[in-house]
């Protein structure tokens, strides 16, 4: 009985870790997209109405300041989206850097964030994906499967389909196995139809 309870706790911790990793991944993607948009809009504004000669002089004189401002904007944008525990961590990290009179670079921000919330070196996403099981709703299972799937490389469609099907609740898997889905997209679609 104690082992069953411990297994449930371990599953809960794994789900929480995977959820945090998914949120980190989404945050990183959002930051990258917003940074690209910010950089391109700044480039358009700085080129508007100026000759290339004056633009070159201005850029060479202001590059370090521009890069520092850009880094601050990226960090501000990223930290704006932090909530709960992540926001508490950010408040502490920012205060620590200020008290130590250190400058928070984008690289330092990323490293600090990954150190605190990222996966540890001992986590094996291939193993986690190969052992995934549907314990709740199909939506939750699909989300967890996709999060893990984003962390693995080299898996064939056949392997992904087999793993997805093998992790489904038996009543769903049995109803779609006869269709022999050839792609993960097809397997997910069939599972969703069967689940409705």
Short mmCIF file of N, CA and C in Angstrom, two decimals:
data_model
loop_
_atom_site.label_atom_id
_atom_site.label_comp_id
_atom_site.label_asym_id
_atom_site.label_seq_id
_atom_site.Cartn_x
_atom_site.Cartn_y
_atom_site.Cartn_z
N UNK A 1 0.83 -1.19 0.00
CA UNK A 1 0.00 0.00 0.00
C UNK A 1 0.87 1.25 0.00
N UNK A 2 1.94 1.23 0.79
CA UNK A 2 2.87 2.36 0.84
C UNK A 2 3.54 2.57 -0.50
N UNK A 3 3.89 1.46 -1.18
CA UNK A 3 4.52 1.56 -2.50
C UNK A 3 3.57 2.19 -3.51
N UNK A 4 2.30 1.83 -3.45
CA UNK A 4 1.31 2.41 -4.36
C UNK A 4 1.18 3.91 -4.13
N UNK A 5 1.18 4.31 -2.87
CA UNK A 5 1.10 5.74 -2.55
C UNK A 5 2.33 6.48 -3.02
N UNK A 6 3.50 5.87 -2.83
CA UNK A 6 4.75 6.47 -3.29
C UNK A 6 4.78 6.59 -4.80
N UNK A 7 4.26 5.57 -5.48
CA UNK A 7 4.19 5.61 -6.95
C UNK A 7 3.31 6.76 -7.42
N UNK A 8 2.21 6.98 -6.72
CA UNK A 8 1.33 8.09 -7.07
C UNK A 8 1.99 9.43 -6.87
N UNK A 9 2.75 9.55 -5.78
CA UNK A 9 3.48 10.79 -5.51
C UNK A 9 4.53 11.03 -6.59
N UNK A 10 5.25 9.96 -6.96
CA UNK A 10 6.27 10.10 -8.00
C UNK A 10 5.65 10.52 -9.33
N UNK A 11 4.50 9.93 -9.66
CA UNK A 11 3.81 10.32 -10.89
C UNK A 11 3.40 11.79 -10.83
N UNK A 12 2.92 12.22 -9.69
CA UNK A 12 2.52 13.62 -9.53
C UNK A 12 3.70 14.56 -9.70
N UNK A 13 4.83 14.20 -9.12
CA UNK A 13 6.04 15.02 -9.24
C UNK A 13 6.48 15.06 -10.70
N UNK A 14 6.45 13.91 -11.37
CA UNK A 14 6.83 13.88 -12.79
C UNK A 14 5.91 14.75 -13.62
N UNK A 15 4.61 14.69 -13.34
CA UNK A 15 3.67 15.52 -14.09
C UNK A 15 3.95 17.00 -13.85
N UNK A 16 4.26 17.36 -12.61
CA UNK A 16 4.57 18.76 -12.31
C UNK A 16 5.85 19.20 -13.02
N UNK A 17 6.86 18.33 -13.04
CA UNK A 17 8.10 18.67 -13.72
C UNK A 17 7.85 18.86 -15.21
N UNK A 18 7.09 17.96 -15.81
CA UNK A 18 6.79 18.06 -17.23
C UNK A 18 5.99 19.32 -17.53
N UNK A 19 5.08 19.65 -16.65
CA UNK A 19 4.29 20.87 -16.84
C UNK A 19 5.19 22.10 -16.81
N UNK A 20 6.11 22.14 -15.86
CA UNK A 20 7.04 23.28 -15.77
C UNK A 20 7.92 23.35 -17.01
N UNK A 21 8.38 22.19 -17.49
CA UNK A 21 9.23 22.20 -18.68
C UNK A 21 8.45 22.70 -19.89
N UNK A 22 7.19 22.31 -19.98
CA UNK A 22 6.36 22.80 -21.07
C UNK A 22 6.18 24.30 -21.01
N UNK A 23 5.95 24.81 -19.80
CA UNK A 23 5.80 26.25 -19.62
C UNK A 23 7.09 26.98 -19.95
N UNK A 24 8.23 26.40 -19.56
CA UNK A 24 9.53 27.00 -19.88
C UNK A 24 9.73 27.05 -21.40
N UNK A 25 9.36 25.97 -22.05
CA UNK A 25 9.51 25.90 -23.50
C UNK A 25 8.63 26.95 -24.17
N UNK A 26 7.39 27.08 -23.73
CA UNK A 26 6.49 28.08 -24.28
C UNK A 26 7.03 29.48 -24.03
N UNK A 27 7.53 29.73 -22.85
CA UNK A 27 8.09 31.04 -22.52
C UNK A 27 9.27 31.35 -23.42
N UNK A 28 10.13 30.37 -23.62
CA UNK A 28 11.30 30.57 -24.47
C UNK A 28 10.88 30.88 -25.91
N UNK A 29 9.89 30.15 -26.43
CA UNK A 29 9.40 30.41 -27.79
C UNK A 29 8.79 31.80 -27.89
N UNK A 30 8.00 32.19 -26.91
CA UNK A 30 7.38 33.52 -26.91
C UNK A 30 8.44 34.61 -26.88
N UNK A 31 9.44 34.43 -26.05
CA UNK A 31 10.52 35.41 -25.95
C UNK A 31 11.23 35.54 -27.29
N UNK A 32 11.55 34.42 -27.91
CA UNK A 32 12.24 34.46 -29.20
C UNK A 32 11.41 35.16 -30.26
N UNK A 33 10.12 34.85 -30.33
CA UNK A 33 9.25 35.49 -31.32
C UNK A 33 9.14 36.99 -31.07
N UNK A 34 8.93 37.37 -29.82
CA UNK A 34 8.79 38.79 -29.50
C UNK A 34 10.10 39.53 -29.71
N UNK A 35 11.21 38.89 -29.42
CA UNK A 35 12.52 39.52 -29.64
C UNK A 35 12.75 39.77 -31.12
N UNK A 36 12.41 38.78 -31.95
CA UNK A 36 12.57 38.95 -33.39
C UNK A 36 11.70 40.11 -33.90
N UNK A 37 10.46 40.16 -33.42
CA UNK A 37 9.57 41.24 -33.84
C UNK A 37 10.09 42.59 -33.37
N UNK A 38 10.59 42.65 -32.16
CA UNK A 38 11.13 43.90 -31.61
C UNK A 38 12.35 44.36 -32.41
N UNK A 39 13.24 43.44 -32.71
CA UNK A 39 14.44 43.78 -33.46
C UNK A 39 14.09 44.26 -34.86
N UNK A 40 13.17 43.55 -35.53
CA UNK A 40 12.82 43.97 -36.89
C UNK A 40 12.10 45.31 -36.90
N UNK A 41 11.24 45.57 -35.91
CA UNK A 41 10.56 46.86 -35.88
C UNK A 41 11.54 47.99 -35.56
N UNK A 42 12.52 47.74 -34.70
CA UNK A 42 13.54 48.75 -34.42
C UNK A 42 14.38 49.03 -35.66
N UNK A 43 14.70 47.98 -36.40
CA UNK A 43 15.50 48.16 -37.62
C UNK A 43 14.74 49.01 -38.63
N UNK A 44 13.45 48.75 -38.76
CA UNK A 44 12.64 49.54 -39.68
C UNK A 44 12.58 51.00 -39.24
N UNK A 45 12.38 51.24 -37.96
CA UNK A 45 12.31 52.61 -37.46
C UNK A 45 13.63 53.34 -37.59
N UNK A 46 14.74 52.65 -37.34
CA UNK A 46 16.04 53.33 -37.40
C UNK A 46 16.44 53.63 -38.83
N UNK A 47 15.96 52.85 -39.79
CA UNK A 47 16.31 53.08 -41.19
C UNK A 47 15.40 54.12 -41.85
N UNK A 48 14.29 54.39 -41.27
CA UNK A 48 13.30 55.28 -41.87
C UNK A 48 13.80 56.73 -41.87
N UNK A 49 13.94 57.31 -43.04
CA UNK A 49 14.28 58.72 -43.17
C UNK A 49 15.73 59.06 -42.94
N UNK A 50 16.63 58.09 -42.81
CA UNK A 50 18.04 58.39 -42.60
C UNK A 50 18.85 57.81 -43.75
N UNK A 51 19.96 58.46 -44.07
CA UNK A 51 20.85 57.93 -45.10
C UNK A 51 21.63 56.78 -44.51
N UNK A 52 22.15 55.92 -45.36
CA UNK A 52 22.90 54.77 -44.87
C UNK A 52 24.19 55.22 -44.20
N UNK A 53 24.78 56.35 -44.64
CA UNK A 53 26.02 56.84 -44.04
C UNK A 53 25.80 57.28 -42.60
N UNK A 54 24.78 58.09 -42.37
CA UNK A 54 24.52 58.56 -41.01
C UNK A 54 24.06 57.42 -40.12
N UNK A 55 23.35 56.48 -40.71
CA UNK A 55 22.89 55.31 -39.97
C UNK A 55 24.07 54.47 -39.50
N UNK A 56 25.06 54.29 -40.36
CA UNK A 56 26.24 53.49 -40.00
C UNK A 56 27.00 54.16 -38.87
N UNK A 57 27.18 55.48 -38.96
CA UNK A 57 27.88 56.18 -37.88
C UNK A 57 27.13 56.08 -36.56
N UNK A 58 25.83 56.27 -36.62
CA UNK A 58 25.03 56.21 -35.40
C UNK A 58 25.08 54.81 -34.79
N UNK A 59 24.98 53.79 -35.64
CA UNK A 59 25.01 52.42 -35.13
C UNK A 59 26.35 52.08 -34.51
N UNK A 60 27.44 52.48 -35.13
CA UNK A 60 28.75 52.13 -34.58
C UNK A 60 29.00 52.84 -33.26
N UNK A 61 28.45 54.03 -33.10
CA UNK A 61 28.64 54.78 -31.85
C UNK A 61 27.73 54.28 -30.73
N UNK A 62 26.58 53.70 -31.07
CA UNK A 62 25.62 53.36 -30.03
C UNK A 62 25.41 51.86 -29.86
N UNK A 63 26.18 51.04 -30.53
CA UNK A 63 25.96 49.59 -30.47
C UNK A 63 25.97 49.03 -29.04
N UNK A 64 26.98 49.31 -28.20
CA UNK A 64 26.95 48.73 -26.85
C UNK A 64 25.70 49.15 -26.06
N UNK A 65 25.31 50.41 -26.15
CA UNK A 65 24.13 50.89 -25.44
C UNK A 65 22.88 50.23 -26.01
N UNK A 66 22.83 50.11 -27.34
CA UNK A 66 21.68 49.49 -28.00
C UNK A 66 21.55 48.03 -27.56
N UNK A 67 22.67 47.31 -27.53
CA UNK A 67 22.64 45.90 -27.14
C UNK A 67 22.24 45.75 -25.68
N UNK A 68 22.71 46.66 -24.82
CA UNK A 68 22.34 46.60 -23.41
C UNK A 68 20.84 46.86 -23.24
N UNK A 69 20.31 47.86 -23.96
CA UNK A 69 18.88 48.14 -23.88
C UNK A 69 18.06 46.97 -24.41
N UNK A 70 18.54 46.37 -25.50
CA UNK A 70 17.83 45.24 -26.08
C UNK A 70 17.79 44.07 -25.09
N UNK A 71 18.91 43.81 -24.42
CA UNK A 71 18.97 42.75 -23.41
C UNK A 71 18.00 43.05 -22.28
N UNK A 72 18.00 44.29 -21.79
CA UNK A 72 17.08 44.67 -20.71
C UNK A 72 15.63 44.48 -21.14
N UNK A 73 15.33 44.82 -22.40
CA UNK A 73 13.96 44.66 -22.89
C UNK A 73 13.57 43.19 -22.96
N UNK A 74 14.49 42.35 -23.42
CA UNK A 74 14.20 40.92 -23.49
C UNK A 74 13.93 40.35 -22.10
N UNK A 75 14.77 40.73 -21.15
CA UNK A 75 14.60 40.23 -19.78
C UNK A 75 13.30 40.76 -19.18
N UNK A 76 13.00 42.04 -19.41
CA UNK A 76 11.76 42.62 -18.89
C UNK A 76 10.55 41.91 -19.48
N UNK A 77 10.60 41.66 -20.78
CA UNK A 77 9.49 41.00 -21.46
C UNK A 77 9.31 39.58 -20.93
N UNK A 78 10.40 38.87 -20.77
CA UNK A 78 10.32 37.49 -20.27
C UNK A 78 9.81 37.47 -18.83
N UNK A 79 10.36 38.33 -17.99
CA UNK A 79 9.98 38.32 -16.58
C UNK A 79 8.54 38.77 -16.37
N UNK A 80 8.02 39.57 -17.28
CA UNK A 80 6.63 40.02 -17.20
C UNK A 80 5.66 38.84 -17.23
N UNK A 81 6.05 37.77 -17.92
CA UNK A 81 5.17 36.61 -18.09
C UNK A 81 5.35 35.56 -16.99
N UNK A 82 6.23 35.80 -16.05
CA UNK A 82 6.45 34.83 -14.97
C UNK A 82 5.35 34.97 -13.93
N UNK A 83 4.89 33.84 -13.42
CA UNK A 83 3.83 33.84 -12.42
C UNK A 83 4.21 32.94 -11.25
N UNK A 84 3.56 33.15 -10.13
CA UNK A 84 3.70 32.26 -8.98
C UNK A 84 5.14 32.06 -8.54
N UNK A 85 5.53 30.79 -8.46
CA UNK A 85 6.86 30.43 -7.99
C UNK A 85 7.95 31.02 -8.88
N UNK A 86 7.70 31.03 -10.19
CA UNK A 86 8.69 31.59 -11.12
C UNK A 86 8.87 33.09 -10.88
N UNK A 87 7.79 33.80 -10.60
CA UNK A 87 7.89 35.23 -10.32
C UNK A 87 8.63 35.48 -9.01
N UNK A 88 8.36 34.65 -8.00
CA UNK A 88 9.08 34.78 -6.73
C UNK A 88 10.58 34.57 -6.95
N UNK A 89 10.92 33.56 -7.75
CA UNK A 89 12.33 33.31 -8.07
C UNK A 89 12.94 34.54 -8.74
N UNK A 90 12.23 35.13 -9.71
CA UNK A 90 12.75 36.28 -10.46
C UNK A 90 13.00 37.46 -9.53
N UNK A 91 12.06 37.74 -8.62
CA UNK A 91 12.25 38.86 -7.69
C UNK A 91 13.53 38.66 -6.86
N UNK A 92 13.74 37.43 -6.41
CA UNK A 92 14.93 37.11 -5.63
C UNK A 92 16.20 37.24 -6.48
N UNK A 93 16.19 36.68 -7.69
CA UNK A 93 17.38 36.72 -8.55
C UNK A 93 17.75 38.16 -8.92
N UNK A 94 16.75 38.96 -9.26
CA UNK A 94 17.01 40.35 -9.63
C UNK A 94 17.60 41.13 -8.46
N UNK A 95 17.02 40.94 -7.27
CA UNK A 95 17.54 41.62 -6.08
C UNK A 95 18.98 41.19 -5.79
N UNK A 96 19.25 39.91 -5.93
CA UNK A 96 20.60 39.39 -5.68
C UNK A 96 21.60 40.02 -6.64
N UNK A 97 21.25 40.08 -7.91
CA UNK A 97 22.16 40.69 -8.89
C UNK A 97 22.40 42.16 -8.56
N UNK A 98 21.35 42.87 -8.19
CA UNK A 98 21.51 44.30 -7.85
C UNK A 98 22.40 44.48 -6.63
N UNK A 99 22.15 43.69 -5.59
CA UNK A 99 22.94 43.80 -4.36
C UNK A 99 24.41 43.49 -4.61
N UNK A 100 24.68 42.58 -5.53
CA UNK A 100 26.06 42.21 -5.85
C UNK A 100 26.64 43.10 -6.95
N UNK A 101 25.86 44.09 -7.38
CA UNK A 101 26.26 45.04 -8.42
C UNK A 101 26.72 44.33 -9.69
N UNK A 102 25.99 43.27 -10.03
CA UNK A 102 26.26 42.54 -11.27
C UNK A 102 25.18 42.88 -12.28
N UNK A 103 25.55 42.81 -13.55
CA UNK A 103 24.60 43.05 -14.62
C UNK A 103 24.01 41.73 -15.07
N UNK A 104 22.69 41.68 -15.15
CA UNK A 104 22.01 40.48 -15.62
C UNK A 104 21.99 40.50 -17.14
N UNK A 105 22.77 39.63 -17.75
CA UNK A 105 22.75 39.49 -19.21
C UNK A 105 21.66 38.50 -19.57
N UNK A 106 21.31 38.48 -20.85
CA UNK A 106 20.31 37.52 -21.31
C UNK A 106 20.79 36.09 -21.06
N UNK A 107 22.07 35.85 -21.32
CA UNK A 107 22.64 34.52 -21.11
C UNK A 107 22.55 34.12 -19.64
N UNK A 108 22.84 35.08 -18.75
CA UNK A 108 22.76 34.80 -17.31
C UNK A 108 21.31 34.52 -16.91
N UNK A 109 20.38 35.30 -17.46
CA UNK A 109 18.96 35.10 -17.17
C UNK A 109 18.53 33.69 -17.57
N UNK A 110 18.89 33.31 -18.80
CA UNK A 110 18.54 31.97 -19.28
C UNK A 110 19.15 30.88 -18.40
N UNK A 111 20.43 31.05 -18.09
CA UNK A 111 21.11 30.04 -17.27
C UNK A 111 20.48 29.92 -15.90
N UNK A 112 20.18 31.06 -15.27
CA UNK A 112 19.55 31.05 -13.95
C UNK A 112 18.17 30.39 -14.01
N UNK A 113 17.41 30.73 -15.04
CA UNK A 113 16.07 30.18 -15.21
C UNK A 113 16.11 28.67 -15.42
N UNK A 114 17.00 28.21 -16.31
CA UNK A 114 17.11 26.78 -16.57
C UNK A 114 17.64 26.04 -15.35
N UNK A 115 18.57 26.65 -14.63
CA UNK A 115 19.10 25.99 -13.43
C UNK A 115 18.00 25.77 -12.41
N UNK A 116 17.14 26.77 -12.26
CA UNK A 116 16.08 26.69 -11.26
C UNK A 116 14.91 25.81 -11.70
N UNK A 117 14.47 25.93 -12.96
CA UNK A 117 13.24 25.27 -13.37
C UNK A 117 13.41 24.22 -14.47
N UNK A 118 14.55 24.18 -15.09
CA UNK A 118 14.76 23.25 -16.20
C UNK A 118 14.97 21.82 -15.73
N UNK A 119 15.06 20.92 -16.69
CA UNK A 119 15.28 19.52 -16.34
C UNK A 119 16.70 19.31 -15.81
N UNK A 120 16.87 18.30 -15.01
CA UNK A 120 18.20 17.96 -14.53
C UNK A 120 18.88 17.10 -15.58
N UNK A 121 20.19 16.98 -15.47
CA UNK A 121 20.95 16.20 -16.44
C UNK A 121 20.59 14.72 -16.41
N UNK A 122 20.04 14.26 -15.30
CA UNK A 122 19.73 12.83 -15.20
C UNK A 122 18.35 12.48 -15.76
N UNK A 123 17.56 13.45 -16.18
CA UNK A 123 16.25 13.16 -16.72
C UNK A 123 16.38 12.57 -18.12
N UNK A 124 15.68 11.50 -18.36
CA UNK A 124 15.72 10.82 -19.65
C UNK A 124 14.33 10.92 -20.28
N UNK A 125 14.18 11.82 -21.25
CA UNK A 125 12.88 12.04 -21.86
C UNK A 125 12.46 10.88 -22.74
N UNK A 126 13.44 10.18 -23.34
CA UNK A 126 13.11 9.00 -24.13
C UNK A 126 12.45 7.94 -23.24
N UNK A 127 13.03 7.74 -22.07
CA UNK A 127 12.48 6.77 -21.13
C UNK A 127 11.10 7.21 -20.65
N UNK A 128 10.98 8.49 -20.31
CA UNK A 128 9.69 9.01 -19.83
C UNK A 128 8.61 8.84 -20.88
N UNK A 129 8.94 9.13 -22.15
CA UNK A 129 7.95 8.98 -23.22
C UNK A 129 7.59 7.52 -23.42
N UNK A 130 8.58 6.64 -23.32
CA UNK A 130 8.30 5.22 -23.55
C UNK A 130 7.44 4.60 -22.44
N UNK A 131 7.36 5.26 -21.28
CA UNK A 131 6.57 4.73 -20.17
C UNK A 131 5.29 5.51 -19.90
N UNK A 132 4.96 6.47 -20.74
CA UNK A 132 3.80 7.31 -20.47
C UNK A 132 2.50 6.50 -20.54
N UNK A 133 1.60 6.79 -19.61
CA UNK A 133 0.30 6.12 -19.54
C UNK A 133 -0.79 7.16 -19.30
N UNK A 134 -1.94 6.92 -19.90
CA UNK A 134 -3.08 7.81 -19.69
C UNK A 134 -3.71 7.45 -18.34
N UNK A 135 -3.69 8.41 -17.43
CA UNK A 135 -4.32 8.19 -16.12
C UNK A 135 -5.53 9.10 -15.94
N UNK A 136 -5.59 10.18 -16.69
CA UNK A 136 -6.70 11.11 -16.59
C UNK A 136 -7.42 11.23 -17.92
N UNK A 137 -7.70 12.45 -18.30
CA UNK A 137 -8.42 12.69 -19.55
C UNK A 137 -7.51 12.48 -20.75
N UNK A 138 -8.11 12.26 -21.90
CA UNK A 138 -7.34 12.11 -23.13
C UNK A 138 -6.60 13.41 -23.44
N UNK A 139 -7.23 14.54 -23.17
CA UNK A 139 -6.60 15.83 -23.42
C UNK A 139 -5.31 15.97 -22.61
N UNK A 140 -5.36 15.60 -21.33
CA UNK A 140 -4.16 15.67 -20.48
C UNK A 140 -3.07 14.73 -20.99
N UNK A 141 -3.47 13.53 -21.39
CA UNK A 141 -2.51 12.54 -21.90
C UNK A 141 -1.86 13.06 -23.18
N UNK A 142 -2.67 13.58 -24.08
CA UNK A 142 -2.14 14.11 -25.34
C UNK A 142 -1.17 15.27 -25.07
N UNK A 143 -1.53 16.17 -24.17
CA UNK A 143 -0.65 17.30 -23.84
C UNK A 143 0.68 16.81 -23.28
N UNK A 144 0.62 15.86 -22.37
CA UNK A 144 1.84 15.32 -21.76
C UNK A 144 2.69 14.60 -22.81
N UNK A 145 2.04 13.85 -23.68
CA UNK A 145 2.74 13.13 -24.74
C UNK A 145 3.45 14.12 -25.66
N UNK A 146 2.77 15.19 -26.03
CA UNK A 146 3.36 16.20 -26.91
C UNK A 146 4.53 16.92 -26.24
N UNK A 147 4.40 17.20 -24.94
CA UNK A 147 5.50 17.85 -24.22
C UNK A 147 6.75 16.97 -24.22
N UNK A 148 6.56 15.70 -23.93
CA UNK A 148 7.69 14.77 -23.94
C UNK A 148 8.21 14.58 -25.36
N UNK A 149 7.28 14.49 -26.32
CA UNK A 149 7.67 14.32 -27.71
C UNK A 149 8.53 15.45 -28.23
N UNK A 150 8.32 16.65 -27.70
CA UNK A 150 9.14 17.80 -28.10
C UNK A 150 10.56 17.70 -27.56
N UNK A 151 10.78 16.85 -26.58
CA UNK A 151 12.09 16.73 -25.94
C UNK A 151 12.92 15.55 -26.46
N UNK A 152 12.34 14.71 -27.31
CA UNK A 152 13.07 13.55 -27.82
C UNK A 152 13.40 13.74 -29.29
N UNK A 153 14.41 13.02 -29.74
CA UNK A 153 14.83 13.10 -31.14
C UNK A 153 15.06 11.70 -31.68
N UNK A 154 14.83 11.53 -32.97
CA UNK A 154 15.12 10.27 -33.63
C UNK A 154 14.02 9.24 -33.56
N UNK A 155 12.88 9.58 -33.03
CA UNK A 155 11.77 8.63 -32.96
C UNK A 155 11.06 8.62 -34.31
N UNK A 156 10.76 7.45 -34.84
CA UNK A 156 10.01 7.34 -36.09
C UNK A 156 8.53 7.53 -35.80
N UNK A 157 7.76 7.79 -36.85
CA UNK A 157 6.30 7.91 -36.69
C UNK A 157 5.74 6.61 -36.14
N UNK A 158 6.26 5.49 -36.62
CA UNK A 158 5.78 4.18 -36.16
C UNK A 158 6.01 4.03 -34.66
N UNK A 159 7.18 4.44 -34.17
CA UNK A 159 7.48 4.34 -32.74
C UNK A 159 6.59 5.27 -31.93
N UNK A 160 6.38 6.49 -32.43
CA UNK A 160 5.51 7.44 -31.73
C UNK A 160 4.07 6.93 -31.67
N UNK A 161 3.58 6.39 -32.80
CA UNK A 161 2.21 5.86 -32.84
C UNK A 161 2.08 4.71 -31.86
N UNK A 162 3.05 3.78 -31.88
CA UNK A 162 3.01 2.63 -30.98
C UNK A 162 3.04 3.04 -29.52
N UNK A 163 3.86 4.01 -29.20
CA UNK A 163 3.96 4.49 -27.82
C UNK A 163 2.67 5.18 -27.40
N UNK A 164 2.13 6.02 -28.29
CA UNK A 164 0.88 6.72 -27.99
C UNK A 164 -0.24 5.72 -27.76
N UNK A 165 -0.36 4.76 -28.67
CA UNK A 165 -1.42 3.75 -28.56
C UNK A 165 -1.24 2.91 -27.29
N UNK A 166 0.00 2.53 -27.00
CA UNK A 166 0.28 1.70 -25.83
C UNK A 166 -0.01 2.39 -24.52
N UNK A 167 0.01 3.70 -24.51
CA UNK A 167 -0.24 4.44 -23.28
C UNK A 167 -1.69 4.80 -23.05
N UNK A 168 -2.51 4.64 -24.08
CA UNK A 168 -3.93 4.98 -23.96
C UNK A 168 -4.65 4.03 -23.01
N UNK A 169 -5.74 4.50 -22.43
CA UNK A 169 -6.60 3.61 -21.64
C UNK A 169 -7.09 2.51 -22.58
N UNK A 170 -7.20 1.28 -22.08
CA UNK A 170 -7.58 0.14 -22.94
C UNK A 170 -8.87 0.36 -23.72
N UNK A 171 -9.87 0.98 -23.11
CA UNK A 171 -11.15 1.16 -23.81
C UNK A 171 -11.03 2.09 -25.01
N UNK A 172 -10.07 2.99 -24.99
CA UNK A 172 -9.85 3.87 -26.14
C UNK A 172 -8.96 3.18 -27.16
N UNK A 173 -7.86 2.57 -26.69
CA UNK A 173 -6.90 1.92 -27.59
C UNK A 173 -7.55 0.80 -28.39
N UNK A 174 -8.36 -0.03 -27.73
CA UNK A 174 -9.00 -1.15 -28.41
C UNK A 174 -9.93 -0.68 -29.52
N UNK A 175 -10.58 0.44 -29.31
CA UNK A 175 -11.52 0.95 -30.30
C UNK A 175 -10.86 1.55 -31.54
N UNK A 176 -9.58 1.87 -31.47
CA UNK A 176 -8.92 2.49 -32.64
C UNK A 176 -7.82 1.62 -33.24
N UNK A 177 -7.43 0.56 -32.53
CA UNK A 177 -6.34 -0.30 -33.01
C UNK A 177 -6.67 -0.91 -34.37
N UNK A 178 -7.94 -1.26 -34.61
CA UNK A 178 -8.33 -1.89 -35.88
C UNK A 178 -8.12 -0.98 -37.09
N UNK A 179 -8.03 0.34 -36.86
CA UNK A 179 -7.82 1.28 -37.97
C UNK A 179 -6.34 1.38 -38.37
N UNK A 180 -5.46 0.83 -37.55
CA UNK A 180 -4.01 0.82 -37.80
C UNK A 180 -3.49 2.20 -38.24
N UNK A 181 -3.56 3.18 -37.36
CA UNK A 181 -3.10 4.53 -37.74
C UNK A 181 -1.62 4.51 -38.12
N UNK A 182 -1.28 5.25 -39.17
CA UNK A 182 0.08 5.29 -39.69
C UNK A 182 0.87 6.50 -39.21
N UNK A 183 0.18 7.49 -38.67
CA UNK A 183 0.86 8.68 -38.18
C UNK A 183 0.32 9.04 -36.81
N UNK A 184 1.10 9.80 -36.08
CA UNK A 184 0.67 10.24 -34.76
C UNK A 184 -0.58 11.12 -34.87
N UNK A 185 -0.61 11.96 -35.88
CA UNK A 185 -1.78 12.82 -36.10
C UNK A 185 -3.04 11.98 -36.27
N UNK A 186 -2.93 10.91 -37.04
CA UNK A 186 -4.08 10.03 -37.27
C UNK A 186 -4.48 9.31 -35.98
N UNK A 187 -3.50 8.84 -35.22
CA UNK A 187 -3.79 8.15 -33.96
C UNK A 187 -4.49 9.08 -32.97
N UNK A 188 -4.01 10.31 -32.88
CA UNK A 188 -4.63 11.28 -31.98
C UNK A 188 -6.05 11.59 -32.41
N UNK A 189 -6.24 11.78 -33.71
CA UNK A 189 -7.57 12.08 -34.23
C UNK A 189 -8.55 10.94 -33.93
N UNK A 190 -8.13 9.71 -34.17
CA UNK A 190 -8.99 8.55 -33.88
C UNK A 190 -9.28 8.44 -32.39
N UNK A 191 -8.28 8.67 -31.57
CA UNK A 191 -8.48 8.59 -30.11
C UNK A 191 -9.48 9.65 -29.65
N UNK A 192 -9.39 10.83 -30.21
CA UNK A 192 -10.32 11.90 -29.82
C UNK A 192 -11.74 11.56 -30.24
N UNK A 193 -11.90 10.97 -31.44
CA UNK A 193 -13.25 10.56 -31.88
C UNK A 193 -13.80 9.47 -30.97
N UNK A 194 -12.97 8.51 -30.61
CA UNK A 194 -13.40 7.41 -29.74
C UNK A 194 -13.74 7.92 -28.34
N UNK A 195 -13.03 8.93 -27.87
CA UNK A 195 -13.22 9.46 -26.53
C UNK A 195 -14.49 10.29 -26.40
N UNK A 196 -14.99 10.82 -27.50
CA UNK A 196 -16.18 11.70 -27.44
C UNK A 196 -17.46 10.97 -27.12
#
